[in-house]
PDB file of C-alpha atoms and ligand atoms in Angstrom:
ATOM      1  CA  MET A  17      10.745 -22.552 -25.334  1.00  0.00           C
ATOM      2  CA  ALA A  18       7.849 -24.272 -23.613  1.00  0.00           C
ATOM      3  CA  VAL A  19       4.985 -22.528 -25.388  1.00  0.00           C
ATOM      4  CA  THR A  20       1.707 -24.379 -24.773  1.00  0.00           C
ATOM      5  CA  ASP A  21      -1.717 -23.874 -26.320  1.00  0.00           C
ATOM      6  CA  GLU A  22      -3.420 -22.944 -23.083  1.00  0.00           C
ATOM      7  CA  PRO A  23      -3.704 -19.156 -22.896  1.00  0.00           C
ATOM      8  CA  ALA A  24      -2.657 -17.766 -19.525  1.00  0.00           C
ATOM      9  CA  LEU A  25      -4.044 -14.395 -20.484  1.00  0.00           C
ATOM     10  CA  ARG A  26      -6.921 -13.579 -22.776  1.00  0.00           C
ATOM     11  CA  ALA A  27      -8.478 -10.213 -23.594  1.00  0.00           C
ATOM     12  CA  ASP A  28     -11.526  -9.809 -25.827  1.00  0.00           C
ATOM     13  CA  ASP A  29     -12.591  -6.553 -27.425  1.00  0.00           C
ATOM     14  CA  LEU A  30     -11.344  -4.186 -24.706  1.00  0.00           C
ATOM     15  CA  HIS A  31     -12.416  -0.550 -24.785  1.00  0.00           C
ATOM     16  CA  TYR A  32     -11.374   2.430 -22.682  1.00  0.00           C
ATOM     17  CA  ALA A  33     -11.723   6.203 -22.994  1.00  0.00           C
ATOM     18  CA  TYR A  34     -10.441   9.060 -20.814  1.00  0.00           C
ATOM     19  CA  GLY A  35     -13.446  11.388 -21.128  1.00  0.00           C
ATOM     20  CA  ASP A  36     -13.874  11.901 -24.865  1.00  0.00           C
ATOM     21  CA  ARG A  37     -10.418  10.605 -25.705  1.00  0.00           C
ATOM     22  CA  VAL A  38     -10.602   7.003 -26.900  1.00  0.00           C
ATOM     23  CA  ALA A  39      -7.444   5.227 -25.709  1.00  0.00           C
ATOM     24  CA  VAL A  40      -8.264   1.573 -26.379  1.00  0.00           C
ATOM     25  CA  ASP A  41     -10.694   0.712 -29.135  1.00  0.00           C
ATOM     26  CA  GLY A  42     -11.399  -3.015 -29.368  1.00  0.00           C
ATOM     27  CA  VAL A  43      -8.173  -4.751 -28.349  1.00  0.00           C
ATOM     28  CA  SER A  44      -8.137  -8.569 -28.325  1.00  0.00           C
ATOM     29  CA  LEU A  45      -5.100 -10.694 -27.569  1.00  0.00           C
ATOM     30  CA  SER A  46      -3.961 -13.824 -25.810  1.00  0.00           C
ATOM     31  CA  VAL A  47      -0.673 -14.997 -24.332  1.00  0.00           C
ATOM     32  CA  SER A  48       0.214 -18.648 -23.713  1.00  0.00           C
ATOM     33  CA  ARG A  49       2.378 -20.003 -20.922  1.00  0.00           C
ATOM     34  CA  GLY A  50       6.014 -19.698 -21.911  1.00  0.00           C
ATOM     35  CA  GLU A  51       5.240 -17.144 -24.581  1.00  0.00           C
ATOM     36  CA  ILE A  52       6.460 -13.545 -24.871  1.00  0.00           C
ATOM     37  CA  LEU A  53       4.006 -11.223 -26.597  1.00  0.00           C
ATOM     38  CA  GLY A  54       5.309  -7.761 -27.447  1.00  0.00           C
ATOM     39  CA  LEU A  55       2.850  -4.888 -27.775  1.00  0.00           C
ATOM     40  CA  LEU A  56       4.603  -2.484 -30.153  1.00  0.00           C
ATOM     41  CA  GLY A  57       3.326   1.006 -30.891  1.00  0.00           C
ATOM     42  CA  PRO A  58       4.198   4.717 -30.778  1.00  0.00           C
ATOM     43  CA  ASN A  59       3.598   7.052 -27.812  1.00  0.00           C
ATOM     44  CA  GLY A  60      -0.082   7.392 -27.068  1.00  0.00           C
ATOM     45  CA  ALA A  61      -1.056   4.207 -28.949  1.00  0.00           C
ATOM     46  CA  GLY A  62      -2.858   2.759 -25.927  1.00  0.00           C
ATOM     47  CA  LYS A  63      -0.229   0.300 -24.629  1.00  0.00           C
ATOM     48  CA  SER A  64      -0.178   1.449 -20.989  1.00  0.00           C
ATOM     49  CA  THR A  65      -3.958   1.751 -20.836  1.00  0.00           C
ATOM     50  CA  THR A  66      -4.277  -1.817 -22.135  1.00  0.00           C
ATOM     51  CA  ILE A  67      -1.859  -3.108 -19.489  1.00  0.00           C
ATOM     52  CA  LYS A  68      -3.628  -1.129 -16.741  1.00  0.00           C
ATOM     53  CA  MET A  69      -6.871  -2.895 -17.604  1.00  0.00           C
ATOM     54  CA  LEU A  70      -5.190  -6.302 -17.747  1.00  0.00           C
ATOM     55  CA  ILE A  71      -3.629  -5.910 -14.281  1.00  0.00           C
ATOM     56  CA  GLY A  72      -6.766  -4.482 -12.698  1.00  0.00           C
ATOM     57  CA  LEU A  73      -5.755  -0.815 -12.325  1.00  0.00           C
ATOM     58  CA  LEU A  74      -8.471   0.403 -14.702  1.00  0.00           C
ATOM     59  CA  PRO A  75     -11.902  -1.142 -15.252  1.00  0.00           C
ATOM     60  CA  PRO A  76     -12.549  -1.739 -18.987  1.00  0.00           C
ATOM     61  CA  ALA A  77     -15.480   0.258 -20.377  1.00  0.00           C
ATOM     62  CA  ALA A  78     -16.287  -2.875 -22.385  1.00  0.00           C
ATOM     63  CA  GLY A  79     -14.714  -6.223 -23.116  1.00  0.00           C
ATOM     64  CA  ARG A  80     -13.612  -9.334 -21.254  1.00  0.00           C
ATOM     65  CA  ILE A  81     -10.362 -10.240 -19.495  1.00  0.00           C
ATOM     66  CA  GLU A  82      -9.353 -13.661 -18.205  1.00  0.00           C
ATOM     67  CA  VAL A  83      -6.072 -14.250 -16.393  1.00  0.00           C
ATOM     68  CA  LEU A  84      -5.134 -17.834 -15.448  1.00  0.00           C
ATOM     69  CA  GLY A  85      -8.742 -18.814 -16.024  1.00  0.00           C
ATOM     70  CA  MET A  86     -10.084 -16.125 -13.673  1.00  0.00           C
ATOM     71  CA  PRO A  87     -12.132 -13.093 -14.747  1.00  0.00           C
ATOM     72  CA  MET A  88     -10.664  -9.613 -14.192  1.00  0.00           C
ATOM     73  CA  PRO A  89     -11.707  -7.479 -12.328  1.00  0.00           C
ATOM     74  CA  GLN A  90     -14.084  -9.855 -10.487  1.00  0.00           C
ATOM     75  CA  GLN A  91     -11.207 -11.980  -9.138  1.00  0.00           C
ATOM     76  CA  ARG A  92      -8.690  -9.194  -9.017  1.00  0.00           C
ATOM     77  CA  MET A  93      -7.155 -10.122  -5.645  1.00  0.00           C
ATOM     78  CA  GLN A  94      -6.607 -13.776  -6.564  1.00  0.00           C
ATOM     79  CA  ILE A  95      -5.148 -12.742  -9.932  1.00  0.00           C
ATOM     80  CA  GLN A  96      -2.842 -10.099  -8.455  1.00  0.00           C
ATOM     81  CA  ALA A  97      -1.317 -12.693  -6.127  1.00  0.00           C
ATOM     82  CA  ARG A  98      -0.170 -14.673  -9.170  1.00  0.00           C
ATOM     83  CA  ILE A  99       1.075 -11.974 -11.524  1.00  0.00           C
ATOM     84  CA  GLY A 100       4.171  -9.787 -11.578  1.00  0.00           C
ATOM     85  CA  VAL A 101       4.124  -6.205 -12.807  1.00  0.00           C
ATOM     86  CA  VAL A 102       6.928  -3.908 -13.971  1.00  0.00           C
ATOM     87  CA  PHE A 103       5.339  -0.560 -14.660  1.00  0.00           C
ATOM     88  CA  GLU A 104       6.759   2.807 -15.733  1.00  0.00           C
ATOM     89  CA  GLU A 105       5.979   4.379 -12.393  1.00  0.00           C
ATOM     90  CA  LYS A 106       8.536   2.677 -10.229  1.00  0.00           C
ATOM     91  CA  ASN A 107       7.495   3.216  -6.642  1.00  0.00           C
ATOM     92  CA  LEU A 108      10.549   1.915  -4.836  1.00  0.00           C
ATOM     93  CA  TYR A 109      11.405   3.191  -1.364  1.00  0.00           C
ATOM     94  CA  PRO A 110      14.639   5.169  -1.855  1.00  0.00           C
ATOM     95  CA  ASN A 111      15.596   5.227   1.832  1.00  0.00           C
ATOM     96  CA  LEU A 112      15.402   1.457   2.140  1.00  0.00           C
ATOM     97  CA  SER A 113      18.002  -0.919   0.747  1.00  0.00           C
ATOM     98  CA  GLY A 114      17.210  -3.046  -2.284  1.00  0.00           C
ATOM     99  CA  ARG A 115      16.848  -6.059  -0.026  1.00  0.00           C
ATOM    100  CA  GLU A 116      14.501  -4.217   2.343  1.00  0.00           C
ATOM    101  CA  ASN A 117      12.366  -3.132  -0.608  1.00  0.00           C
ATOM    102  CA  LEU A 118      11.991  -6.767  -1.647  1.00  0.00           C
ATOM    103  CA  ALA A 119      11.323  -7.871   1.938  1.00  0.00           C
ATOM    104  CA  PHE A 120       8.594  -5.247   2.265  1.00  0.00           C
ATOM    105  CA  PHE A 121       6.952  -6.463  -0.918  1.00  0.00           C
ATOM    106  CA  ALA A 122       7.221 -10.112   0.140  1.00  0.00           C
ATOM    107  CA  ARG A 123       5.445  -9.222   3.410  1.00  0.00           C
ATOM    108  CA  LEU A 124       2.660  -7.529   1.435  1.00  0.00           C
ATOM    109  CA  PHE A 125       2.119 -10.844  -0.320  1.00  0.00           C
ATOM    110  CA  GLY A 126       2.300 -12.676   2.996  1.00  0.00           C
ATOM    111  CA  LEU A 127       5.303 -14.649   1.743  1.00  0.00           C
ATOM    112  CA  ALA A 128       7.755 -15.660   4.446  1.00  0.00           C
ATOM    113  CA  ASP A 129      10.064 -18.020   2.590  1.00  0.00           C
ATOM    114  CA  VAL A 130      11.363 -15.926  -0.318  1.00  0.00           C
ATOM    115  CA  ASP A 131      15.096 -16.270  -0.924  1.00  0.00           C
ATOM    116  CA  LEU A 132      15.773 -12.549  -1.334  1.00  0.00           C
ATOM    117  CA  ASP A 133      19.521 -12.984  -1.729  1.00  0.00           C
ATOM    118  CA  ALA A 134      19.060 -15.427  -4.592  1.00  0.00           C
ATOM    119  CA  LEU A 135      16.633 -12.994  -6.217  1.00  0.00           C
ATOM    120  CA  LEU A 136      19.081 -10.092  -5.834  1.00  0.00           C
ATOM    121  CA  GLU A 137      21.792 -12.310  -7.292  1.00  0.00           C
ATOM    122  CA  ARG A 138      19.614 -13.137 -10.288  1.00  0.00           C
ATOM    123  CA  VAL A 139      19.175  -9.472 -11.195  1.00  0.00           C
ATOM    124  CA  GLY A 140      22.866  -8.717 -10.717  1.00  0.00           C
ATOM    125  CA  LEU A 141      22.444  -6.864  -7.416  1.00  0.00           C
ATOM    126  CA  GLY A 142      24.030  -9.549  -5.257  1.00  0.00           C
ATOM    127  CA  THR A 143      26.744  -7.274  -3.901  1.00  0.00           C
ATOM    128  CA  ARG A 144      24.602  -4.102  -3.713  1.00  0.00           C
ATOM    129  CA  GLY A 145      21.471  -5.475  -2.065  1.00  0.00           C
ATOM    130  CA  ARG A 146      22.205  -3.880   1.311  1.00  0.00           C
ATOM    131  CA  ASP A 147      22.841  -0.400  -0.168  1.00  0.00           C
ATOM    132  CA  ARG A 148      20.143   2.241  -0.134  1.00  0.00           C
ATOM    133  CA  VAL A 149      18.124   2.498  -3.365  1.00  0.00           C
ATOM    134  CA  SER A 150      18.725   6.288  -3.413  1.00  0.00           C
ATOM    135  CA  GLY A 151      22.300   5.485  -4.463  1.00  0.00           C
ATOM    136  CA  TYR A 152      21.271   3.123  -7.290  1.00  0.00           C
ATOM    137  CA  SER A 153      21.671   3.965 -10.983  1.00  0.00           C
ATOM    138  CA  LYS A 154      18.592   3.932 -13.230  1.00  0.00           C
ATOM    139  CA  GLY A 155      19.532   0.466 -14.527  1.00  0.00           C
ATOM    140  CA  MET A 156      19.933  -0.888 -10.984  1.00  0.00           C
ATOM    141  CA  ARG A 157      16.535   0.497  -9.973  1.00  0.00           C
ATOM    142  CA  GLN A 158      14.938  -1.093 -12.991  1.00  0.00           C
ATOM    143  CA  ARG A 159      16.564  -4.443 -12.190  1.00  0.00           C
ATOM    144  CA  LEU A 160      15.255  -4.143  -8.630  1.00  0.00           C
ATOM    145  CA  THR A 161      11.778  -3.442 -10.026  1.00  0.00           C
ATOM    146  CA  VAL A 162      12.037  -6.641 -12.057  1.00  0.00           C
ATOM    147  CA  ALA A 163      13.196  -8.541  -8.944  1.00  0.00           C
ATOM    148  CA  ARG A 164      10.232  -7.138  -7.049  1.00  0.00           C
ATOM    149  CA  ALA A 165       7.874  -8.374  -9.772  1.00  0.00           C
ATOM    150  CA  LEU A 166       9.355 -11.867  -9.350  1.00  0.00           C
ATOM    151  CA  VAL A 167       9.015 -12.044  -5.543  1.00  0.00           C
ATOM    152  CA  ASN A 168       5.795 -14.094  -5.727  1.00  0.00           C
ATOM    153  CA  ARG A 169       7.089 -16.362  -8.551  1.00  0.00           C
ATOM    154  CA  PRO A 170       4.352 -15.103 -10.876  1.00  0.00           C
ATOM    155  CA  ASP A 171       2.685 -17.150 -13.617  1.00  0.00           C
ATOM    156  CA  VAL A 172       2.096 -14.075 -15.755  1.00  0.00           C
ATOM    157  CA  LEU A 173       4.468 -11.147 -16.066  1.00  0.00           C
ATOM    158  CA  PHE A 174       3.476  -7.688 -17.342  1.00  0.00           C
ATOM    159  CA  LEU A 175       6.225  -5.247 -18.257  1.00  0.00           C
ATOM    160  CA  ASP A 176       5.627  -1.703 -19.483  1.00  0.00           C
ATOM    161  CA  GLU A 177       8.666  -0.434 -21.439  1.00  0.00           C
ATOM    162  CA  PRO A 178      11.044  -2.597 -19.380  1.00  0.00           C
ATOM    163  CA  THR A 179      14.304  -1.310 -20.854  1.00  0.00           C
ATOM    164  CA  ASP A 180      13.316   2.266 -21.727  1.00  0.00           C
ATOM    165  CA  GLY A 181      16.199   4.667 -21.166  1.00  0.00           C
ATOM    166  CA  LEU A 182      18.661   2.001 -19.985  1.00  0.00           C
ATOM    167  CA  ASP A 183      22.212   1.567 -21.225  1.00  0.00           C
ATOM    168  CA  PRO A 184      22.790  -1.437 -23.529  1.00  0.00           C
ATOM    169  CA  VAL A 185      24.361  -3.602 -20.782  1.00  0.00           C
ATOM    170  CA  SER A 186      21.474  -3.092 -18.326  1.00  0.00           C
ATOM    171  CA  ALA A 187      18.950  -3.570 -21.141  1.00  0.00           C
ATOM    172  CA  ARG A 188      20.596  -6.846 -22.144  1.00  0.00           C
ATOM    173  CA  SER A 189      20.534  -8.214 -18.608  1.00  0.00           C
ATOM    174  CA  ILE A 190      16.835  -7.363 -18.239  1.00  0.00           C
ATOM    175  CA  ARG A 191      16.045  -9.037 -21.566  1.00  0.00           C
ATOM    176  CA  ALA A 192      17.912 -12.152 -20.411  1.00  0.00           C
ATOM    177  CA  LEU A 193      15.822 -12.222 -17.230  1.00  0.00           C
ATOM    178  CA  ILE A 194      12.588 -11.893 -19.184  1.00  0.00           C
ATOM    179  CA  ARG A 195      13.640 -14.760 -21.471  1.00  0.00           C
ATOM    180  CA  ALA A 196      14.553 -16.921 -18.473  1.00  0.00           C
ATOM    181  CA  GLU A 197      11.102 -16.335 -16.969  1.00  0.00           C
ATOM    182  CA  ALA A 198       9.427 -17.370 -20.231  1.00  0.00           C
ATOM    183  CA  GLU A 199      11.653 -20.475 -20.313  1.00  0.00           C
ATOM    184  CA  ARG A 200      10.291 -21.506 -16.951  1.00  0.00           C
ATOM    185  CA  GLY A 201       6.762 -21.265 -18.350  1.00  0.00           C
ATOM    186  CA  VAL A 202       5.716 -17.734 -17.441  1.00  0.00           C
ATOM    187  CA  ALA A 203       3.410 -15.927 -19.883  1.00  0.00           C
ATOM    188  CA  VAL A 204       4.961 -12.531 -20.632  1.00  0.00           C
ATOM    189  CA  LEU A 205       3.263  -9.433 -22.028  1.00  0.00           C
ATOM    190  CA  LEU A 206       5.531  -6.464 -22.595  1.00  0.00           C
ATOM    191  CA  THR A 207       5.027  -3.087 -24.212  1.00  0.00           C
ATOM    192  CA  THR A 208       7.644  -1.200 -26.150  1.00  0.00           C
ATOM    193  CA  HIS A 209       8.016   1.451 -28.813  1.00  0.00           C
ATOM    194  CA  ASP A 210      11.416   0.006 -29.707  1.00  0.00           C
ATOM    195  CA  MET A 211      11.235  -2.291 -32.714  1.00  0.00           C
ATOM    196  CA  TYR A 212      14.598  -3.901 -31.883  1.00  0.00           C
ATOM    197  CA  GLU A 213      13.368  -4.809 -28.441  1.00  0.00           C
ATOM    198  CA  ALA A 214      10.109  -6.215 -29.833  1.00  0.00           C
ATOM    199  CA  ASP A 215      12.010  -8.171 -32.467  1.00  0.00           C
ATOM    200  CA  ALA A 216      14.675  -9.523 -30.122  1.00  0.00           C
ATOM    201  CA  LEU A 217      12.349 -10.630 -27.337  1.00  0.00           C
ATOM    202  CA  SER A 218       8.922 -11.487 -28.662  1.00  0.00           C
ATOM    203  CA  ASP A 219       7.595 -14.803 -29.894  1.00  0.00           C
ATOM    204  CA  ARG A 220       4.739 -12.763 -31.348  1.00  0.00           C
ATOM    205  CA  VAL A 221       4.325  -9.020 -31.837  1.00  0.00           C
ATOM    206  CA  ALA A 222       1.082  -7.045 -31.796  1.00  0.00           C
ATOM    207  CA  PHE A 223       1.183  -3.714 -33.622  1.00  0.00           C
ATOM    208  CA  ILE A 224      -0.959  -1.175 -31.801  1.00  0.00           C
ATOM    209  CA  ASN A 225      -1.907   2.271 -33.072  1.00  0.00           C
ATOM    210  CA  GLU A 226      -4.689   4.638 -31.995  1.00  0.00           C
ATOM    211  CA  GLY A 227      -6.054   2.029 -29.598  1.00  0.00           C
ATOM    212  CA  ARG A 228      -6.362  -0.739 -32.187  1.00  0.00           C
ATOM    213  CA  ILE A 229      -4.335  -3.832 -32.951  1.00  0.00           C
ATOM    214  CA  LEU A 230      -3.362  -3.695 -36.603  1.00  0.00           C
ATOM    215  CA  ALA A 231      -1.452  -6.977 -36.896  1.00  0.00           C
ATOM    216  CA  LEU A 232      -0.412  -9.793 -34.589  1.00  0.00           C
ATOM    217  CA  ASP A 233       2.099 -12.454 -35.626  1.00  0.00           C
ATOM    218  CA  ALA A 234       5.643 -13.752 -35.183  1.00  0.00           C
ATOM    219  CA  PRO A 235       8.121 -10.968 -36.017  1.00  0.00           C
ATOM    220  CA  GLU A 236       9.788 -13.056 -38.723  1.00  0.00           C
ATOM    221  CA  ARG A 237       6.471 -13.737 -40.412  1.00  0.00           C
ATOM    222  CA  LEU A 238       5.457 -10.074 -40.261  1.00  0.00           C
ATOM    223  CA  LYS A 239       8.706  -9.087 -41.920  1.00  0.00           C
ATOM    224  CA  LEU A 240       8.571 -11.828 -44.549  1.00  0.00           C
ATOM    225  CA  THR A 241       4.914 -11.392 -45.421  1.00  0.00           C
ATOM    226  CA  HIS A 242       4.630  -7.629 -45.374  1.00  0.00           C
ATOM    227  CA  GLY A 243       8.113  -6.205 -45.606  1.00  0.00           C
ATOM    228  CA  GLN A 244       9.798  -5.648 -48.894  1.00  0.00           C
ATOM    229  CA  ARG A 245      13.445  -6.626 -48.944  1.00  0.00           C
ATOM    230  CA  SER A 246      15.686  -4.063 -50.525  1.00  0.00           C
ATOM    231  CA  VAL A 247      19.197  -3.877 -51.920  1.00  0.00           C
ATOM    232  CA  ARG A 248      21.740  -1.153 -51.242  1.00  0.00           C
ATOM    233  CA  VAL A 249      24.001  -0.726 -54.287  1.00  0.00           C
ATOM    234  CA  ARG A 250      27.156   1.404 -54.250  1.00  0.00           C
ATOM    235  CA  ARG A 251      28.808   2.460 -57.519  1.00  0.00           C
ATOM    236  CA  GLN A 252      31.825   4.516 -58.382  1.00  0.00           C
ATOM    237  CA  VAL A 253      30.716   7.348 -60.658  1.00  0.00           C
ATOM    238  CA  GLY A 254      33.683   9.504 -61.630  1.00  0.00           C
ATOM    239  CA  ASP A 255      35.208  10.719 -58.348  1.00  0.00           C
ATOM    240  CA  THR A 256      32.167  10.044 -56.202  1.00  0.00           C
ATOM    241  CA  VAL A 257      30.470   6.998 -54.751  1.00  0.00           C
ATOM    242  CA  GLU A 258      26.792   6.828 -55.574  1.00  0.00           C
ATOM    243  CA  GLU A 259      24.500   4.861 -53.265  1.00  0.00           C
ATOM    244  CA  THR A 260      21.063   3.654 -54.331  1.00  0.00           C
ATOM    245  CA  VAL A 261      18.464   1.587 -52.489  1.00  0.00           C
ATOM    246  CA  VAL A 262      16.129  -0.422 -54.732  1.00  0.00           C
ATOM    247  CA  ALA A 263      13.681  -3.307 -54.349  1.00  0.00           C
ATOM    248  CA  LEU A 264      15.238  -6.785 -54.380  1.00  0.00           C
ATOM    249  CA  ASP A 265      12.965  -8.120 -57.089  1.00  0.00           C
ATOM    250  CA  GLY A 266      12.633  -5.202 -59.461  1.00  0.00           C
ATOM    251  CA  GLU A 267      13.814  -4.089 -62.899  1.00  0.00           C
ATOM    252  CA  GLU A 268      15.796  -1.276 -61.308  1.00  0.00           C
ATOM    253  CA  LEU A 269      18.228  -3.695 -59.669  1.00  0.00           C
ATOM    254  CA  ARG A 270      18.915  -5.545 -62.921  1.00  0.00           C
ATOM    255  CA  ALA A 271      19.610  -2.231 -64.632  1.00  0.00           C
ATOM    256  CA  LEU A 272      21.998  -1.113 -61.871  1.00  0.00           C
ATOM    257  CA  ILE A 273      23.942  -4.368 -61.899  1.00  0.00           C
ATOM    258  CA  GLY A 274      24.468  -4.026 -65.630  1.00  0.00           C
ATOM    259  CA  ARG A 275      26.233  -0.680 -65.191  1.00  0.00           C
ATOM    260  CA  ASP A 276      29.946   0.049 -64.661  1.00  0.00           C
ATOM    261  CA  GLY A 277      31.643   0.968 -61.414  1.00  0.00           C
ATOM    262  CA  LEU A 278      29.807  -1.492 -59.168  1.00  0.00           C
ATOM    263  CA  LEU A 279      31.399  -1.488 -55.694  1.00  0.00           C
ATOM    264  CA  THR A 280      29.100  -3.300 -53.246  1.00  0.00           C
ATOM    265  CA  ILE A 281      25.640  -4.871 -53.125  1.00  0.00           C
ATOM    266  CA  HIS A 282      23.943  -5.588 -49.789  1.00  0.00           C
ATOM    267  CA  THR A 283      20.473  -6.993 -49.255  1.00  0.00           C
ATOM    268  CA  GLU A 284      18.582  -5.401 -46.405  1.00  0.00           C
ATOM    269  CA  GLU A 285      15.801  -7.169 -44.495  1.00  0.00           C
ATOM    270  CA  ALA A 286      12.632  -5.228 -43.825  1.00  0.00           C
ATOM    271  CA  THR A 287      12.508  -4.060 -40.206  1.00  0.00           C
ATOM    272  CA  LEU A 288       9.457  -4.198 -37.959  1.00  0.00           C
ATOM    273  CA  GLU A 289       9.337  -0.422 -38.305  1.00  0.00           C
ATOM    274  CA  ASP A 290       8.984  -0.752 -42.108  1.00  0.00           C
ATOM    275  CA  VAL A 291       6.128  -3.196 -41.620  1.00  0.00           C
ATOM    276  CA  PHE A 292       4.544  -0.993 -38.964  1.00  0.00           C
ATOM    277  CA  VAL A 293       4.582   1.962 -41.388  1.00  0.00           C
ATOM    278  CA  ASP A 294       2.907  -0.290 -43.938  1.00  0.00           C
ATOM    279  CA  PHE A 295       0.033  -0.983 -41.557  1.00  0.00           C
ATOM    280  CA  ALA A 296      -0.265   2.313 -39.698  1.00  0.00           C
ATOM    281  CA  GLY A 297       0.805   4.830 -42.329  1.00  0.00           C
ATOM    282  CA  ARG A 298       3.167   6.292 -39.703  1.00  0.00           C
ATOM    283  CA  GLY A 299       6.362   5.347 -37.876  1.00  0.00           C
ATOM    284  CA  LEU A 300       6.982   4.365 -34.267  1.00  0.00           C
ATOM    285  CA  GLU A 301       8.374   7.718 -33.111  1.00  0.00           C
TER     286      GLU A 301
HETATM  287  P1  ATP B 420       3.381   5.804 -24.182  1.00  0.00           P
HETATM  288  O1  ATP B 420       4.285   4.966 -25.018  1.00  0.00           O
HETATM  289  O2  ATP B 420       3.584   7.267 -24.376  1.00  0.00           O
HETATM  290  O3  ATP B 420       3.308   5.401 -22.743  1.00  0.00           O
HETATM  291  P2  ATP B 420       0.927   4.392 -24.662  1.00  0.00           P
HETATM  292  O4  ATP B 420       0.897   3.616 -25.928  1.00  0.00           O
HETATM  293  O5  ATP B 420       1.189   3.655 -23.417  1.00  0.00           O
HETATM  294  O6  ATP B 420       1.917   5.603 -24.809  1.00  0.00           O
HETATM  295  P3  ATP B 420      -1.427   5.354 -23.328  1.00  0.00           P
HETATM  296  O7  ATP B 420      -0.643   5.940 -22.204  1.00  0.00           O
HETATM  297  O8  ATP B 420      -2.249   4.156 -23.088  1.00  0.00           O
HETATM  298  O9  ATP B 420      -0.490   5.093 -24.586  1.00  0.00           O
HETATM  299  O10 ATP B 420      -2.356   6.522 -23.888  1.00  0.00           O
HETATM  300  C1  ATP B 420      -3.383   6.316 -24.862  1.00  0.00           C
HETATM  301  C2  ATP B 420      -4.155   7.610 -25.071  1.00  0.00           C
HETATM  302  O11 ATP B 420      -4.825   7.950 -23.862  1.00  0.00           O
HETATM  303  C3  ATP B 420      -3.294   8.800 -25.411  1.00  0.00           C
HETATM  304  O12 ATP B 420      -4.006   9.604 -26.311  1.00  0.00           O
HETATM  305  C4  ATP B 420      -3.111   9.504 -24.084  1.00  0.00           C
HETATM  306  O13 ATP B 420      -2.931  10.899 -24.283  1.00  0.00           O
HETATM  307  C5  ATP B 420      -4.429   9.221 -23.395  1.00  0.00           C
HETATM  308  N1  ATP B 420      -4.261   9.142 -21.923  1.00  0.00           N
HETATM  309  C6  ATP B 420      -3.468   8.282 -21.249  1.00  0.00           C
HETATM  310  N2  ATP B 420      -3.580   8.464 -19.912  1.00  0.00           N
HETATM  311  C7  ATP B 420      -4.484   9.457 -19.744  1.00  0.00           C
HETATM  312  C8  ATP B 420      -5.047  10.108 -18.594  1.00  0.00           C
HETATM  313  N3  ATP B 420      -4.712   9.750 -17.359  1.00  0.00           N
HETATM  314  N4  ATP B 420      -5.938  11.102 -18.822  1.00  0.00           N
HETATM  315  C9  ATP B 420      -6.295  11.468 -20.073  1.00  0.00           C
HETATM  316  N5  ATP B 420      -5.811  10.900 -21.191  1.00  0.00           N
HETATM  317  C10 ATP B 420      -4.920   9.899 -21.040  1.00  0.00           C
END
């Protein structure tokens, strides 16, 4: 992957509150070209509010945002021409076909030379592009939303819960598209409350809880540094099978291995959820 040092997106000490409710409380992050940064946190953690500030939908109460070297919101129009956004609220036109939806969006950008058929092909809607969106499945709509975000060949892509509620096949095809965009040098920021998604897609993961970033690192490093590996041991005890989970490097394991009736021993890697609990004192759900 072509990750470079130059950050395409940088946010410093962002704050936002809805009335008295603090939603974002000092968030700083940066995303390089070709990099996928996953913002992982439970419902209400402040992920959507952070993205809304980064794409210019909400003005930060405090903090600084720079996208492609331009300050947000001061250069909002110039920035919006060069970013792509996949947001939870998917405002597609149901009575138009998928292709017409894309054409409409391309016109908004003043782009005349977009190869809409190639774009529809890329998101697996090649044969359904002329059908009305009202007849699309949830996965097809989401793929069309991703296609729409790619109409202007963006340099930075923002995706809020891109695979939420999709079946595994649709989710996989959207993940493949996101990876392909990063491969061509796009900086990607995505939010998710799904640790598998964060782990599978992100070069780096930021844990967010109660509006604050608790940790930010490569998923492997988070798991290795903070997660404790465990061992699942199954033993035959009389007529029953007893299953115990113990730490990999503890006395307990040595004691168990010395006993009779050993059936299986499996090491288990820490998950991002385990590490998240370590930092936040709560899980992702
Ligand atoms: P989810 O995964 O549920 O989308 P999130 O991590 O994106 O959650 P936000 O939507 O940013 O979190 O919400 C952060 C906090 O701000 C929450 O406490 C939420 O209740 C509150 N909040 C969000 N939008 C509004 C709003 N329009 N008015 C008032 N409070 C809001």
